[in-house]
Coordinates of C-alpha atoms in Angstrom, one line a residue:
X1 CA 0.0 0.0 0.0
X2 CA 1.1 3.9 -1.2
X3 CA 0.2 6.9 -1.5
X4 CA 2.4 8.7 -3.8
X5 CA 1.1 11.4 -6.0
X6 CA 1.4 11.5 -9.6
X7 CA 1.4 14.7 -11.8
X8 CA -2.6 14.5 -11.7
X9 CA -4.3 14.1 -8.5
X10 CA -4.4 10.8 -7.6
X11 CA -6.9 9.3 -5.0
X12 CA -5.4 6.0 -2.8
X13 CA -8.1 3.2 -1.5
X14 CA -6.4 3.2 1.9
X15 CA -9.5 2.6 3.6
X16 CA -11.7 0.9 1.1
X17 CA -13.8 4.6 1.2
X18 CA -16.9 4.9 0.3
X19 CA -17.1 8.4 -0.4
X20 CA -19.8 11.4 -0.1
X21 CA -20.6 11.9 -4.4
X22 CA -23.4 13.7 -6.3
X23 CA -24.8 10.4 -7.6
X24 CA -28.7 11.7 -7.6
X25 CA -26.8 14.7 -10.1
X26 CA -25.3 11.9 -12.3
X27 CA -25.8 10.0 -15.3
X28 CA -24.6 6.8 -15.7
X29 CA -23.3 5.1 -19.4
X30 CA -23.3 1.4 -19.4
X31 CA -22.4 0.1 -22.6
X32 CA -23.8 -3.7 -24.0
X33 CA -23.1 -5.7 -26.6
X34 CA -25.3 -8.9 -27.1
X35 CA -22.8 -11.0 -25.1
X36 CA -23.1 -8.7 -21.6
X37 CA -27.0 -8.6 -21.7
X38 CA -28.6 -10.9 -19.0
X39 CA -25.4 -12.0 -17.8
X40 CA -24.6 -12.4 -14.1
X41 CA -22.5 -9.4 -14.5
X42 CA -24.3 -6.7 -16.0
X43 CA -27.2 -8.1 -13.2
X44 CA -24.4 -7.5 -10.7
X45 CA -23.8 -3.7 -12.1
X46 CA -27.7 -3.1 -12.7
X47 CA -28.6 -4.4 -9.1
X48 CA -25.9 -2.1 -7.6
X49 CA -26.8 0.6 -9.5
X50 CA -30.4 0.4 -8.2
X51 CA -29.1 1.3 -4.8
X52 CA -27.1 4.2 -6.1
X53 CA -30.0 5.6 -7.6
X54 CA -28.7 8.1 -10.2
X55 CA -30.4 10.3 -11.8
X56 CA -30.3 8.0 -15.3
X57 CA -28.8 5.2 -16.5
X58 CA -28.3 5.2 -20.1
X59 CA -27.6 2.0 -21.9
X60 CA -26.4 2.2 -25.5
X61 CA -26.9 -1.1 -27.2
X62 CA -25.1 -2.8 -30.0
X63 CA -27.3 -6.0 -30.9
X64 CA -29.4 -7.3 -33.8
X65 CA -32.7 -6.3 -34.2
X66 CA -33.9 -10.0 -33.1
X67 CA -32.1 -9.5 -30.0
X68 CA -33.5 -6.4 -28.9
X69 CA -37.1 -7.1 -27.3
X70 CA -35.3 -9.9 -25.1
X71 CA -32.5 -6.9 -23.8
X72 CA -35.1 -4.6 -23.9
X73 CA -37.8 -6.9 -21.0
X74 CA -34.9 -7.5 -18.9
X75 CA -34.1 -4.3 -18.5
X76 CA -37.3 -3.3 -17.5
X77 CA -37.0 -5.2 -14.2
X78 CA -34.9 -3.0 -12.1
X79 CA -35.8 -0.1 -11.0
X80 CA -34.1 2.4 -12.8
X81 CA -34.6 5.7 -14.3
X82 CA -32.7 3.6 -18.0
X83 CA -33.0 4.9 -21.2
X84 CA -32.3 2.0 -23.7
X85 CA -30.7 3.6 -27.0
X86 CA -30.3 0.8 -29.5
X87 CA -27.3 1.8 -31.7
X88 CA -28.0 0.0 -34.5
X89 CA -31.0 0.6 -36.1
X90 CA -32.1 1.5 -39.3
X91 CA -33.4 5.8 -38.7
X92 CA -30.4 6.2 -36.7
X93 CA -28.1 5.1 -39.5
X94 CA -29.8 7.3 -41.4
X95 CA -29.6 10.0 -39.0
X96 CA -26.0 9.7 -39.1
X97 CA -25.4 9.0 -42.5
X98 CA -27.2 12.8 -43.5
X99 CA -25.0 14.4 -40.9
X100 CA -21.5 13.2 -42.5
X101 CA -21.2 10.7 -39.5
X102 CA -21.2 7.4 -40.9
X103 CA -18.8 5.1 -40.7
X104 CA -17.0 1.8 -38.5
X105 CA -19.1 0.5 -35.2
X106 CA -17.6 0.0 -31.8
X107 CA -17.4 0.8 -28.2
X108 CA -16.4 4.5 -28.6
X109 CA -19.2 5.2 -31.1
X110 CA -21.7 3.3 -28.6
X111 CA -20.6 5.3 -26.2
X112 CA -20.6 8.7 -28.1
X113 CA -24.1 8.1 -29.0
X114 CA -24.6 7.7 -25.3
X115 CA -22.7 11.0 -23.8
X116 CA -25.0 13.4 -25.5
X117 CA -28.2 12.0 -23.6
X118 CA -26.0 11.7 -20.4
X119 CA -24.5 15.1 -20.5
X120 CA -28.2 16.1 -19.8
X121 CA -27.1 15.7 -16.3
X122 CA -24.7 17.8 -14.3
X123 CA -21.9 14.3 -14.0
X124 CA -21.5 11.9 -16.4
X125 CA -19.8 8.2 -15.7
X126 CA -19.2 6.0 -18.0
X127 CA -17.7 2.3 -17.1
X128 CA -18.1 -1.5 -18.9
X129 CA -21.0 -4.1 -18.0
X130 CA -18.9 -7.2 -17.5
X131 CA -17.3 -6.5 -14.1
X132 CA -17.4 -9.3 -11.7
X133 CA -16.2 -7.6 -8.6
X134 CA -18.2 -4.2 -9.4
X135 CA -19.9 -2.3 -6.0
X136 CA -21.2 0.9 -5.0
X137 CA -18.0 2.3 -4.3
X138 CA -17.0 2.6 -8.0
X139 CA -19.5 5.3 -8.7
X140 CA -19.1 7.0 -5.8
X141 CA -15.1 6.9 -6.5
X142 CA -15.7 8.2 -9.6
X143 CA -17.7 11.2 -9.0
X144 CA -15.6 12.1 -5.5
X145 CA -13.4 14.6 -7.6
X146 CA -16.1 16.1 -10.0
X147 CA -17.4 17.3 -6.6
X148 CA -14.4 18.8 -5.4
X149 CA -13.5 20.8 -8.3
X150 CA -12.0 18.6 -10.8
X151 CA -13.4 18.1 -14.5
X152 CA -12.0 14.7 -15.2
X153 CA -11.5 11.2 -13.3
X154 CA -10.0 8.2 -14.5
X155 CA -10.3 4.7 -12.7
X156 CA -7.4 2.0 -12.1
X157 CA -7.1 -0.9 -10.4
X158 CA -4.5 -3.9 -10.6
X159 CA -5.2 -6.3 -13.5
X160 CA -4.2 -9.4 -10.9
X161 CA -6.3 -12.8 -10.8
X162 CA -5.5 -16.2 -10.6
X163 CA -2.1 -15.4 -9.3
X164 CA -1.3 -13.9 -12.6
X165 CA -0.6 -10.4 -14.1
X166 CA -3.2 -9.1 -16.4
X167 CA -3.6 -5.8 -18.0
X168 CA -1.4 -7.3 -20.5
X169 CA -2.2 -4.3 -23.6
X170 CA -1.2 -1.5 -20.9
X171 CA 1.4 -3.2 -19.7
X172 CA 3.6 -4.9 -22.8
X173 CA 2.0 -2.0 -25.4
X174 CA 0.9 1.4 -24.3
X175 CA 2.8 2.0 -20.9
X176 CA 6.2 1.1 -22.9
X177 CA 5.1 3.0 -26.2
X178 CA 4.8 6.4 -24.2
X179 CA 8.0 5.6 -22.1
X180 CA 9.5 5.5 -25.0
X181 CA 7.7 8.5 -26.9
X182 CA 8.6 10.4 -23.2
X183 CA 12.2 9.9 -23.1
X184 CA 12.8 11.4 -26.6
X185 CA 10.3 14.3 -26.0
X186 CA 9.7 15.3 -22.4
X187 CA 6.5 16.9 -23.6
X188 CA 3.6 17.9 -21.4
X189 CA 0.6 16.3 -23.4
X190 CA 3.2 12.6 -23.5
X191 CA 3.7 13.6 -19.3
X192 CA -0.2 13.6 -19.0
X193 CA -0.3 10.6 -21.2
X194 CA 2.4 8.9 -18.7
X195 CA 0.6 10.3 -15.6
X196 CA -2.4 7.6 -15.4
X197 CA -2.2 3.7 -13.5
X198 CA -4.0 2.2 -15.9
X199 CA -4.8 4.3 -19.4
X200 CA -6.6 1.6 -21.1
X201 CA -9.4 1.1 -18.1
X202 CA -12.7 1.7 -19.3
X203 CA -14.1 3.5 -16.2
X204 CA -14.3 7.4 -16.4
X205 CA -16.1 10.7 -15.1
X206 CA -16.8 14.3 -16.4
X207 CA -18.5 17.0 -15.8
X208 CA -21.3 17.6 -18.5
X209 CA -18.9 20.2 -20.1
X210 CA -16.1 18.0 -20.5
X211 CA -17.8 15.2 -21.4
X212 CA -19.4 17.6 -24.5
X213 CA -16.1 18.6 -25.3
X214 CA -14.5 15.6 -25.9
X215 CA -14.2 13.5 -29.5
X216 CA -14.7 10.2 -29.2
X217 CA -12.9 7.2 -31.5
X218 CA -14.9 4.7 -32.9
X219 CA -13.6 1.7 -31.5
X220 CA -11.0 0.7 -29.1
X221 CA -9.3 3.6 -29.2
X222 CA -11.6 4.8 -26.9
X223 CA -9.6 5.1 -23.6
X224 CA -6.5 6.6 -24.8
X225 CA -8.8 9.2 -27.2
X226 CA -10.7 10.3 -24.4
X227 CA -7.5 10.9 -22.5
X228 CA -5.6 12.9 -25.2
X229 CA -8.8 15.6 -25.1
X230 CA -9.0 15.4 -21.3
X231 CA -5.4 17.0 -21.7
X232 CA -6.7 19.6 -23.7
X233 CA -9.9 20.3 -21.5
X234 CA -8.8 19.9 -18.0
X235 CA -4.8 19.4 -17.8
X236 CA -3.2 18.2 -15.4
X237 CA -5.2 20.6 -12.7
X238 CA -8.2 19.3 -13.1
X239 CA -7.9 15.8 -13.8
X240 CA -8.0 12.8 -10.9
X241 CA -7.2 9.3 -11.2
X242 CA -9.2 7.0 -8.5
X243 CA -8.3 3.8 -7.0
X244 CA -11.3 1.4 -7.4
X245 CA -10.2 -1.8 -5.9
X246 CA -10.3 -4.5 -6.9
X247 CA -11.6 -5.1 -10.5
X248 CA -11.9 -8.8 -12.4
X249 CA -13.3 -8.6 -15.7
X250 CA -13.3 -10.5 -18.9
X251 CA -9.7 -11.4 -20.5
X252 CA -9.3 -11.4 -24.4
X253 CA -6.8 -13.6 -26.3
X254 CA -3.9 -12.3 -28.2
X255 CA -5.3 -13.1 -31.5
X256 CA -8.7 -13.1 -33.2
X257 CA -10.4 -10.3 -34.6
X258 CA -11.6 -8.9 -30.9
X259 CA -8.2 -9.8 -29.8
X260 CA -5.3 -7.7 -27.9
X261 CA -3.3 -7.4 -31.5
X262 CA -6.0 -5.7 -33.1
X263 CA -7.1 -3.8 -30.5
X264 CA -3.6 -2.5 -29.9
X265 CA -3.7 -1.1 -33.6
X266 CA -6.4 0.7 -32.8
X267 CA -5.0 2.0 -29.9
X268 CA -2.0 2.6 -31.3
X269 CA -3.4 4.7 -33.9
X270 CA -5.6 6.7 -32.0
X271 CA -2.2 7.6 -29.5
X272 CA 0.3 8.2 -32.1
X273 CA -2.7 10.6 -33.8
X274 CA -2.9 12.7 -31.1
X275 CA 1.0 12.9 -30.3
X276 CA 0.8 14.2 -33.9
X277 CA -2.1 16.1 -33.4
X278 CA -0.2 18.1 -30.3
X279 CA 3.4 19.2 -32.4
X280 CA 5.5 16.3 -31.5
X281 CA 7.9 15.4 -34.2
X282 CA 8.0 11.4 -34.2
X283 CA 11.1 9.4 -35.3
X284 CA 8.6 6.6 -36.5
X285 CA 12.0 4.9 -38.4
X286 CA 13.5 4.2 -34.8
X287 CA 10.2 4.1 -32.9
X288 CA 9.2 0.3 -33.6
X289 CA 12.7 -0.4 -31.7
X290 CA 13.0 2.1 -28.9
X291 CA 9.3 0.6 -28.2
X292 CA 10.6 -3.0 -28.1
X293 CA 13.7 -2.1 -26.1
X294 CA 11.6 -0.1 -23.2
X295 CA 9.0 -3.5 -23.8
X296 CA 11.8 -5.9 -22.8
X297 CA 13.3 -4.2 -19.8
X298 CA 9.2 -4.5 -18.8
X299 CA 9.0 -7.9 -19.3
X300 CA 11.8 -8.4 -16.8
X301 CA 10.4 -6.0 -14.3
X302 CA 7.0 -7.6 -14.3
X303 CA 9.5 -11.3 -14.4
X304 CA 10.9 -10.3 -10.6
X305 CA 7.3 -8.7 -9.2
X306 CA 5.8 -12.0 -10.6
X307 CA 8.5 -13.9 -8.2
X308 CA 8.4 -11.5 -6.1
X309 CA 4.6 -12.0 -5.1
X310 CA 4.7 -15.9 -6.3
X311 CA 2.7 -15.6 -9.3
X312 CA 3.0 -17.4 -12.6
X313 CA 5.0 -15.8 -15.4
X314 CA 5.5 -16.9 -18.9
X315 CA 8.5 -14.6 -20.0
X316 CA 8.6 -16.0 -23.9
X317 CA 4.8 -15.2 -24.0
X318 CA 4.9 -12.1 -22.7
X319 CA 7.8 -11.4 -25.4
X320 CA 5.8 -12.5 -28.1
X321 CA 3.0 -10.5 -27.5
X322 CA 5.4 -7.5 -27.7
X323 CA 6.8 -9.1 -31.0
X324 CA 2.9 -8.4 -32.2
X325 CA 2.2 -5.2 -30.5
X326 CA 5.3 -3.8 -32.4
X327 CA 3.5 -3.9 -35.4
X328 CA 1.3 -1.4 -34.5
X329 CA 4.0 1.1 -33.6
X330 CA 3.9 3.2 -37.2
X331 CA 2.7 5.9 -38.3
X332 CA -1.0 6.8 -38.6
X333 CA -2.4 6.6 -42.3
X334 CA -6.0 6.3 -42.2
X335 CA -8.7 8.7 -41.6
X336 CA -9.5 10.0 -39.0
X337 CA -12.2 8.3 -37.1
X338 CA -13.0 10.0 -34.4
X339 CA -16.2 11.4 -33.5
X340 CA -17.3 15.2 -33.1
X341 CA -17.2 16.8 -29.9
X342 CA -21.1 16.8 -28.4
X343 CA -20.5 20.9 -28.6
X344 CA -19.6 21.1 -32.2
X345 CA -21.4 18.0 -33.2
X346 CA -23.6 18.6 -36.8
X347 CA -26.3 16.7 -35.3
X348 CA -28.1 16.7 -31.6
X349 CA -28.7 14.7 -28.5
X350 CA -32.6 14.7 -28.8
X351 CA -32.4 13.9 -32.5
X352 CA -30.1 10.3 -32.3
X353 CA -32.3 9.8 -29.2
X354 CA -35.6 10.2 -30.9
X355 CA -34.1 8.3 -33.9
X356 CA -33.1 5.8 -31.6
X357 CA -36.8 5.1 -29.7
X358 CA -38.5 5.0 -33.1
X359 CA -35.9 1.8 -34.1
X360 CA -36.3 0.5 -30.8
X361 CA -40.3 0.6 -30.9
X362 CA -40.1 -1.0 -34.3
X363 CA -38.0 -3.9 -33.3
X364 CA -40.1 -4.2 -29.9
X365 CA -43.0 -4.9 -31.8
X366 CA -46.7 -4.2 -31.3
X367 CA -47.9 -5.4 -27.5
X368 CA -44.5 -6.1 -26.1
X369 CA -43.8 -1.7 -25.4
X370 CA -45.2 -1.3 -21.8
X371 CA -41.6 -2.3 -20.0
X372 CA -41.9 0.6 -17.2
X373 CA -39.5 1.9 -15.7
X374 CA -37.8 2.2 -19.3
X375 CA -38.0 5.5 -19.8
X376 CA -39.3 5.8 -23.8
X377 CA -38.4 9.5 -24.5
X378 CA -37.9 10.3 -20.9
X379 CA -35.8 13.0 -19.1
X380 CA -35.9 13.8 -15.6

């Protein structure tokens, strides 16, 4: 147990607090895929979440239209103020497609969809639906340095289970890939970058403000995207990073087309975009290298706190995985995909949320709508 500060605030569980926070003043974004609805997780976060009593809890939805009734009567058992936006239908398309918005599906557009409803509220919290260990701390955590004069919070936690070390895309890809961006160019934005205990954690706050001022990437992305505008919108002043516990989620393989080496392309991607973005001249040709160099003295680092605590360690895996991660280490090419800002968005909230309720009545269906407390085209 510490309690030494980084260059943002940062908040120690030294007492497992449970902490005095605004929740009746916040909205809550829970984003589902198909795979996280009725689960024994996302009952755990929806049961806790009923004690919290926020002021919403929005829920965008990426699922087939046959899928959506089922999602659509489970939620309507707890008792919550929940606005179900299903992502994927057909007006909403449409919607975006007219507004120059089109494009890839994922997480971070999910969740974009979702932060212009939410920023209705004065606090916005967004965090995944697939957490074991999740309790009414988390919020609370969350919102603790809204309330005390802070625009952004970040969650971490230790990736540890089964006596093994998880975490594995921070640890082997993005923590070494901004070392080594940081040692060549002790800039500010890559300082604020290097500041945060687990980048990659899905589990943030914002003040409605922020959260309308910040683009959103498409996909995976997400995390490190949100973090290079939190740099631009609160700095290092005004940002906090909050200890919440412990923390067991799903784990992902290596490989696959949800798995760590693609996602680390498009987090790679999105990171090297905004070091761009900010004025940082890259060396890409010696980038890939100084990246594997800073990966390997990692590798042996996590080796000796494996030992250390008696865990199992797999040095040639982990050293693969780095081998795969390093092919993401170039130079972005593509588009860009991220997503307006909610303040200079071409479209509004109440028009993808309207858009939104007339999919989801169609693919309801006639006689299966009166799911109270779903709120249909609700607001507080």
């Amino acid at each position: 147990m510490e309690y030494v500060q980084a260059r943002v605030t940062t908040l120690h569980g030294l007492a497992d607090p449970l902490p005095t926070a605004p929740t009746g003043r916040a909205a809550v974004v829970v984003p589902m895929t198909e795979r996280d609805c009725q689960g024994a997780a996302a009952d755990r976060v929806l049961q806790t979440l009923e004690r919290l009593d926020p002021a919403r809890v929005v829920v965008p939805l990426r699922a087939a239209p046959e899928r959506v009734a089922s999602v659509h009567e489970w939620l309507s058992t707890y008792d919550l103020w929940l606005e179900l936006l299903w992502c994927d239908g057909p007006r909403l398309a449409e919607l975006l497609a007219d507004a120059g918005l089109a494009g890839g599906r994922g997480k971070g557009r999910d969740v974009w969809l979702a932060l212009g409803r939410a920023a209705e509220s004065e606090f916005v919290v967004v965090h995944d639906a697939d957490t074991t260990t999740y309790d009414e701390s988390f919020v609370r955590r969350l919102l603790f340095p809204l309330a005390n004069g802070h625009d952004f919070s970040k969650g971490y936690y230790a990736r540890v289970e089964d006596r093994r070390l998880y975490g594995r895309l921070f640890r082997l890809f993005y923590v070494p890939l901004v070392r080594a961006l940081v040692d060549a160019h002790p800039d500010p934005y890559l300082q604020y970058l290097d500041s945060f205990r687990y980048a990659l954690a899905g589990e943030f706050a914002a003040t409605a403000e922020t959260a309308r001022r910040i683009r959103t990437p498409r996909k995976w992305g997400l995390e490190v995207g949100t973090l290079g505008d939190a740099f631009d919108v609160a700095g290092f002043e005004g940002t906090a990073q909050v200890d919440l516990g412990t923390y067991e989620h799903d784990h992902r393989a290596v490989d696959g087309s949800a798995g760590l080496s693609e996602m680390s392309r498009s987090v790679g991607e999105t990171l090297l975009r905004g070091v761009l973005e900010h004025g940082i001249d890259v060396d890409f040709e010696t980038l890939s290298e100084r990246y594997r160099t800073t990966a390997e003295t990692l590798v042996e680092q996590y080796a000796m706190d494996a030992a250390f605590n008696d865990f199992h360690f797999d040095r040639d895996h982990e050293r693969r995985q780095v081998t795969r991660y390093a092919a993401a280490v170039t130079e972005p090419t593509g588009s860009d995909d991220r997503l307006p800002a909610w303040e200079d968005a071409p479209i509004t909230a109440d028009a993808v949320f309207d858009a939104a309720t007339s999919d989801l009545e169609d693919a309801i269906g006639p006689g299966t709508t009166s799911a109270p407390p779903i709120d249909a085209g609700g607001g507080e």
